[in-house]
Short mmCIF file of C-alpha atoms in Angstrom, two decimals:
data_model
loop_
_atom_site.label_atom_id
_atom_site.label_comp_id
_atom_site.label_asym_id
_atom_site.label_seq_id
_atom_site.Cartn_x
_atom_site.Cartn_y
_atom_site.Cartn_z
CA UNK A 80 -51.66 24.22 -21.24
CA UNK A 81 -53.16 27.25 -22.85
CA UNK A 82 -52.11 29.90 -19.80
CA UNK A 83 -52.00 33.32 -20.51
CA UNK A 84 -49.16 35.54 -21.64
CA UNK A 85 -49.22 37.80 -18.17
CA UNK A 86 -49.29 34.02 -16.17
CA UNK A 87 -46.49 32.62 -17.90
CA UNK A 88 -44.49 36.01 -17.49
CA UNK A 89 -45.60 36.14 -13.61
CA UNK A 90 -43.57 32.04 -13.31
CA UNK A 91 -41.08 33.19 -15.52
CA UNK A 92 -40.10 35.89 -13.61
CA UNK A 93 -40.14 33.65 -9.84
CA UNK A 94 -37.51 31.81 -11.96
CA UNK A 95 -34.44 33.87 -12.96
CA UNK A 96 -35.05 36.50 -10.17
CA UNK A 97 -33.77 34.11 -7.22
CA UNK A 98 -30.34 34.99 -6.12
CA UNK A 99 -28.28 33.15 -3.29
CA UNK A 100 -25.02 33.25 -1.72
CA UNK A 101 -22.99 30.21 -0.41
CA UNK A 102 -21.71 30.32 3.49
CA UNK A 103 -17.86 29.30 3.56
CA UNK A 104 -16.07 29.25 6.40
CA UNK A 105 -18.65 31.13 8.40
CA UNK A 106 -18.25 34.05 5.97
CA UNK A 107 -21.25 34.42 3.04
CA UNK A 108 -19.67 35.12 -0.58
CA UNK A 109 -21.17 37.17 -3.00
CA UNK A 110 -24.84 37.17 -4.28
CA UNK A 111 -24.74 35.20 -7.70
CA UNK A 112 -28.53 35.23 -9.69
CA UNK A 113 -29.90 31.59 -9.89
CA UNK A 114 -30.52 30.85 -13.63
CA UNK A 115 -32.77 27.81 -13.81
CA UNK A 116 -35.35 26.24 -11.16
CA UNK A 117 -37.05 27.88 -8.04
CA UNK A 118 -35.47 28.87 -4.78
CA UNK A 119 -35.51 25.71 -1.83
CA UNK A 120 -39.04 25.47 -0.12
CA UNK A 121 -40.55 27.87 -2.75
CA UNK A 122 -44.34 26.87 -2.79
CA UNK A 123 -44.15 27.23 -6.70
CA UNK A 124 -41.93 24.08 -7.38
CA UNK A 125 -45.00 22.14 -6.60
CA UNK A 126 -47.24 24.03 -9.09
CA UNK A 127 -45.05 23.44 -11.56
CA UNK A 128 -44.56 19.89 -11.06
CA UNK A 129 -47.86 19.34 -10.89
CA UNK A 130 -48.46 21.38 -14.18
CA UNK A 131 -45.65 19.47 -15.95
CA UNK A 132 -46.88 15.92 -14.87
CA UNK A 133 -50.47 17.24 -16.20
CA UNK A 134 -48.87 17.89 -19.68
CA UNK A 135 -46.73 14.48 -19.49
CA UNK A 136 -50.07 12.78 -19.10
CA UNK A 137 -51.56 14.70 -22.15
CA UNK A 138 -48.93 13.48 -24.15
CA UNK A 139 -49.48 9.78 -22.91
CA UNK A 140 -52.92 9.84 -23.74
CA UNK A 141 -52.36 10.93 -26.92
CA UNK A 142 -50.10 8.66 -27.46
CA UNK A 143 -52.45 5.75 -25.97
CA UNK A 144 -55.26 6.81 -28.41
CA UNK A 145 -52.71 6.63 -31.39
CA UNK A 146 -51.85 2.98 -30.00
CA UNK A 147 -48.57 4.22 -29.68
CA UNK A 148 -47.55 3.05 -25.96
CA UNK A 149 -50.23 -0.05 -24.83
CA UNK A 150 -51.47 0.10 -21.25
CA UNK A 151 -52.55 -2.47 -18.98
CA UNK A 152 -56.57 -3.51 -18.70
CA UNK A 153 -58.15 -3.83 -15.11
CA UNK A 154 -60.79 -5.54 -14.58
CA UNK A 155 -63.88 -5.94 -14.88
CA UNK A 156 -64.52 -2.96 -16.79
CA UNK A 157 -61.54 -2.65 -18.43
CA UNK A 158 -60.44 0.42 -17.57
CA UNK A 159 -56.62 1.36 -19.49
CA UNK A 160 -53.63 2.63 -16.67
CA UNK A 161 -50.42 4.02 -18.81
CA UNK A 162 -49.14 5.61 -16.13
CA UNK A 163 -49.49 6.40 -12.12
CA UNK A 164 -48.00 9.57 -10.56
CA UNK A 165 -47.45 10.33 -7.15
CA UNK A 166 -45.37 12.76 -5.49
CA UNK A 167 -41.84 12.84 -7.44
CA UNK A 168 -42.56 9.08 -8.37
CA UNK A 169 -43.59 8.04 -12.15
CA UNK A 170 -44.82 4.23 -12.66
CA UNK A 171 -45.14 3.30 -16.13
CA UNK A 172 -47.39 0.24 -16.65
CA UNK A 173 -48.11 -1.56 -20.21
CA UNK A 174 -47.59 -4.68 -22.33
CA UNK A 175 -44.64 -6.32 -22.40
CA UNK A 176 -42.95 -5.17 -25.36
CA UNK A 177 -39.74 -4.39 -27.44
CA UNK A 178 -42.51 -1.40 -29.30
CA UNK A 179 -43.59 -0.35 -25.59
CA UNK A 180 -40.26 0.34 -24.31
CA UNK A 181 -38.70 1.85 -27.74
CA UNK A 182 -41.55 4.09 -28.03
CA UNK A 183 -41.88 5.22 -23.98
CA UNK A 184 -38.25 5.91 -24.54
CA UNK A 185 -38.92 8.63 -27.19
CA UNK A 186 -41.70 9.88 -25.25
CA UNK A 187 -39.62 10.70 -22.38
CA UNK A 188 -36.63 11.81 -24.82
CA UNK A 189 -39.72 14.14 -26.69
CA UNK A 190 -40.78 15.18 -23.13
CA UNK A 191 -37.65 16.68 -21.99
CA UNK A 192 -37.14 18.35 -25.29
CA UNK A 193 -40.28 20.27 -24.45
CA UNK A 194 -40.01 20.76 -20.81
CA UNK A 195 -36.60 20.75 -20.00
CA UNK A 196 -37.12 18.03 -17.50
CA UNK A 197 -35.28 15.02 -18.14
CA UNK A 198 -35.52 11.35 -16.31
CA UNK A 199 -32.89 9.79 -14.77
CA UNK A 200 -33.05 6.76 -15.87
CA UNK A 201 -29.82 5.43 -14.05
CA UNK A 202 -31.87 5.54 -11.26
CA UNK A 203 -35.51 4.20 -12.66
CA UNK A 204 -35.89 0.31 -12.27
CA UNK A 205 -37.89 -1.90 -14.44
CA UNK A 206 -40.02 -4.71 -13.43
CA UNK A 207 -42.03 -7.30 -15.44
CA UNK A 208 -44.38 -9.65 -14.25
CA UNK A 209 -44.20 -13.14 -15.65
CA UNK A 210 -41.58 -12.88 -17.65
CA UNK A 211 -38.14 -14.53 -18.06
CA UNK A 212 -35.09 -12.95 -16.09
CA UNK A 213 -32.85 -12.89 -19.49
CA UNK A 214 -35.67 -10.71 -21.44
CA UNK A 215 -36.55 -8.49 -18.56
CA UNK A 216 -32.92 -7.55 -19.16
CA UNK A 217 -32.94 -7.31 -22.86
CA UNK A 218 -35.51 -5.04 -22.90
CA UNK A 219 -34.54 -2.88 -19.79
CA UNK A 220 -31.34 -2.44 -21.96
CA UNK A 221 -33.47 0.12 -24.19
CA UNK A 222 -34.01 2.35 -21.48
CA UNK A 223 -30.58 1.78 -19.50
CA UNK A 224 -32.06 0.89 -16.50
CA UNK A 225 -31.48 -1.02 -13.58
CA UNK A 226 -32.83 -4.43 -13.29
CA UNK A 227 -35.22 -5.21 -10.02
CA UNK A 228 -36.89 -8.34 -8.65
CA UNK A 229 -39.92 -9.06 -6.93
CA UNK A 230 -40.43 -8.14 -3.71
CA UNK A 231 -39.33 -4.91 -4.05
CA UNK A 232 -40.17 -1.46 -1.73
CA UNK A 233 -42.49 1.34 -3.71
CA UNK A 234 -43.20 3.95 -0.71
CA UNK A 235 -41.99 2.51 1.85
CA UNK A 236 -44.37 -0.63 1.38
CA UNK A 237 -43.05 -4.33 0.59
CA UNK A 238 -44.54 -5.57 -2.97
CA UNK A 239 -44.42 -8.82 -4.02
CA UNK A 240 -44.27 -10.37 -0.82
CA UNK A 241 -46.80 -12.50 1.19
CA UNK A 242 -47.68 -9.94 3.75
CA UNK A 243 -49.91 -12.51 5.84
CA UNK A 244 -46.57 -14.20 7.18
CA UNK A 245 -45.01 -12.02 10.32
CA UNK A 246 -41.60 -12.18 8.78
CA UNK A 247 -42.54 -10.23 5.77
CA UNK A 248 -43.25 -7.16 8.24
CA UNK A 249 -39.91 -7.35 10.47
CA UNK A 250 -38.21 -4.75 8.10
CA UNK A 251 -41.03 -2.10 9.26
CA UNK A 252 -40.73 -3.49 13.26
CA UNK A 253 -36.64 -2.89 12.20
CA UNK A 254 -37.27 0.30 10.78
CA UNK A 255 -39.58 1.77 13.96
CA UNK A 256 -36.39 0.16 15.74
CA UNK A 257 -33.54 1.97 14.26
CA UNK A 258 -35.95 5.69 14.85
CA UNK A 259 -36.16 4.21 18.89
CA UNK A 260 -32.19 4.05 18.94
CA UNK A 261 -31.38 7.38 17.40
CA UNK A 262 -34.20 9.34 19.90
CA UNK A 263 -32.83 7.54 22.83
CA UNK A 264 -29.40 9.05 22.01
CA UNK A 265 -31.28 12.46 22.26
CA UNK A 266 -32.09 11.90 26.24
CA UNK A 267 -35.61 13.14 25.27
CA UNK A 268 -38.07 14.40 28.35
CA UNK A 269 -41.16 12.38 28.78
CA UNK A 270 -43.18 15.21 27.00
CA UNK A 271 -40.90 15.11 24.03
CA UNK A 272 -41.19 11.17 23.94
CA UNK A 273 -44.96 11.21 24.10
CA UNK A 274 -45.04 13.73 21.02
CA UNK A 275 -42.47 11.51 19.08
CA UNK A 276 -45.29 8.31 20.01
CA UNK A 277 -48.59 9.99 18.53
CA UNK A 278 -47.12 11.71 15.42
CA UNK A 279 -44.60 9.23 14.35
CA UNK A 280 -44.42 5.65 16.19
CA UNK A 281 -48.63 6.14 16.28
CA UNK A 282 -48.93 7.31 12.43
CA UNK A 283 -46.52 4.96 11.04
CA UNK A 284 -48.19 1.59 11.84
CA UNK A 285 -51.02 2.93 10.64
CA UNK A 286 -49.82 3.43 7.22
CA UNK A 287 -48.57 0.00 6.88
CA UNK A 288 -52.06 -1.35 8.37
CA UNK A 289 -54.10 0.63 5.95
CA UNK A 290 -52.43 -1.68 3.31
CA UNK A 291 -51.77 -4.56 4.56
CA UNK A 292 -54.00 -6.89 7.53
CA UNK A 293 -51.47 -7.52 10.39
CA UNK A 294 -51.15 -10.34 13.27
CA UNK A 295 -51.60 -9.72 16.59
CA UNK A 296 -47.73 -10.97 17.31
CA UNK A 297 -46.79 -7.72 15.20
CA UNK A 298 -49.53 -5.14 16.43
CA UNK A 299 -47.56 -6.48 19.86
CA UNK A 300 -44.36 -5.85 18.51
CA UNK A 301 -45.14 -2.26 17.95
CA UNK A 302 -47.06 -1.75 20.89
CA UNK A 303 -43.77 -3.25 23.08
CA UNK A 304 -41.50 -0.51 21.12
CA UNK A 305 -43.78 2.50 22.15
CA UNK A 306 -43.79 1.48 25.52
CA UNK A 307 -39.95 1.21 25.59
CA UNK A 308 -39.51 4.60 24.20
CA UNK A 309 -41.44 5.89 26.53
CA UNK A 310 -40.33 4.20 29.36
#
């Protein structure tokens, strides 16, 4: 990424000068130095993810020019997706096939040769779209990961599934359901309740209705659980 050698000396040194102690029974051990990755909540992890995903998608475009890994076209311009990244999540989209997978596989395995960050694959899933069950896991075989149908949850949002029927959305009424039952075991004053309504039971829905149009019968539904926490 072409940084300079004071820069890289600055990050390496935020890395190996963390030390931390463990708290057992009550009583803090010794200080022991931490040897590889950032300290919790350091403000750095995220520079460095961010500067690590920027050189995984350097090496993906490379290795879309060299028609090593195929992407997907979108229309109606045709614009090429290899890859979408957000937060700590990694979607890999392309043409179904055996060359795809074998050659994302060494891209990854190249990847963490470089970086030091490797995938864990036991825990990525693989999806294909019109194709049969028995080759989606043939091929997910290459990678060694887990098999998923459609619908399936990416972000807390339902994909695959008709989202114009009100059944579709009872998992997010559940969800908003299971939060009510947990604060109500809090005995929460009505100021605490009213806070808990506009940041989280208020915000929520909204995320779900920036995606997806809703019924009235559900925009109800949510509207009858906000009243009963507060109430």
């Amino acid at each position: 990424m072409d940084f300079e050698d004071k820069s890289r000396k600055w990050i390496n040194g935020c890395l190996v000068s963390g030390r931390a102690c463990v708290l057992l029974n009550m009583s803090h051990t010794n200080k022991f130095d931490i040897k590889r990755g950032v300290r919790q909540g350091d403000t750095l992890s995220l520079f460095l993810f961010i500067t690590s995903m920027e050189g995984l998608t350097v090496a993906m475009n490379e290795a879309f020019d060299r028609h090593i890994f195929q992407g997907i076209a979108l229309p109606p311009n045709d614009p090429y997706l290899s890859h979408l990244i957000y937060v700590n999540y990694l979607t890999y989209l392309g043409e179904w096939s055996e060359v795809n997978f074998i050659n994302l596989n060494r891209i990854l395995r190249l990847f963490y040769l470089v970086s030091r960050l490797k995938v864990n694959l036991l825990k990525s899933k693989v999806f294909g779209l019109g194709v049969d069950d028995l080759e989606v896991n043939r091929l997910a075989s290459i990678l060694n990961c887990e098999l998923v149908f459609f619908p399936f949850t990416y972000l807390s949002l339902p994909i695959g599934a008709n989202m114009k029927l009100a059944k579709n959305k009872i998992s997010i009424v559940q969800k908003l359901k299971s939060m009510l039952f947990v604060w109500r075991e809090s005995n929460l004053t009505f100021g605490r309740r009213l806070t808990l309504i506009k940041s989280v039971l208020g915000s929520l829905p909204i995320y779900y209705f920036a995606h997806f149009k809703s019924r009235k019968k559900v925009i109800d539904m949510f509207q009858s659980i906000r009243r009963n926490l507060f109430w």
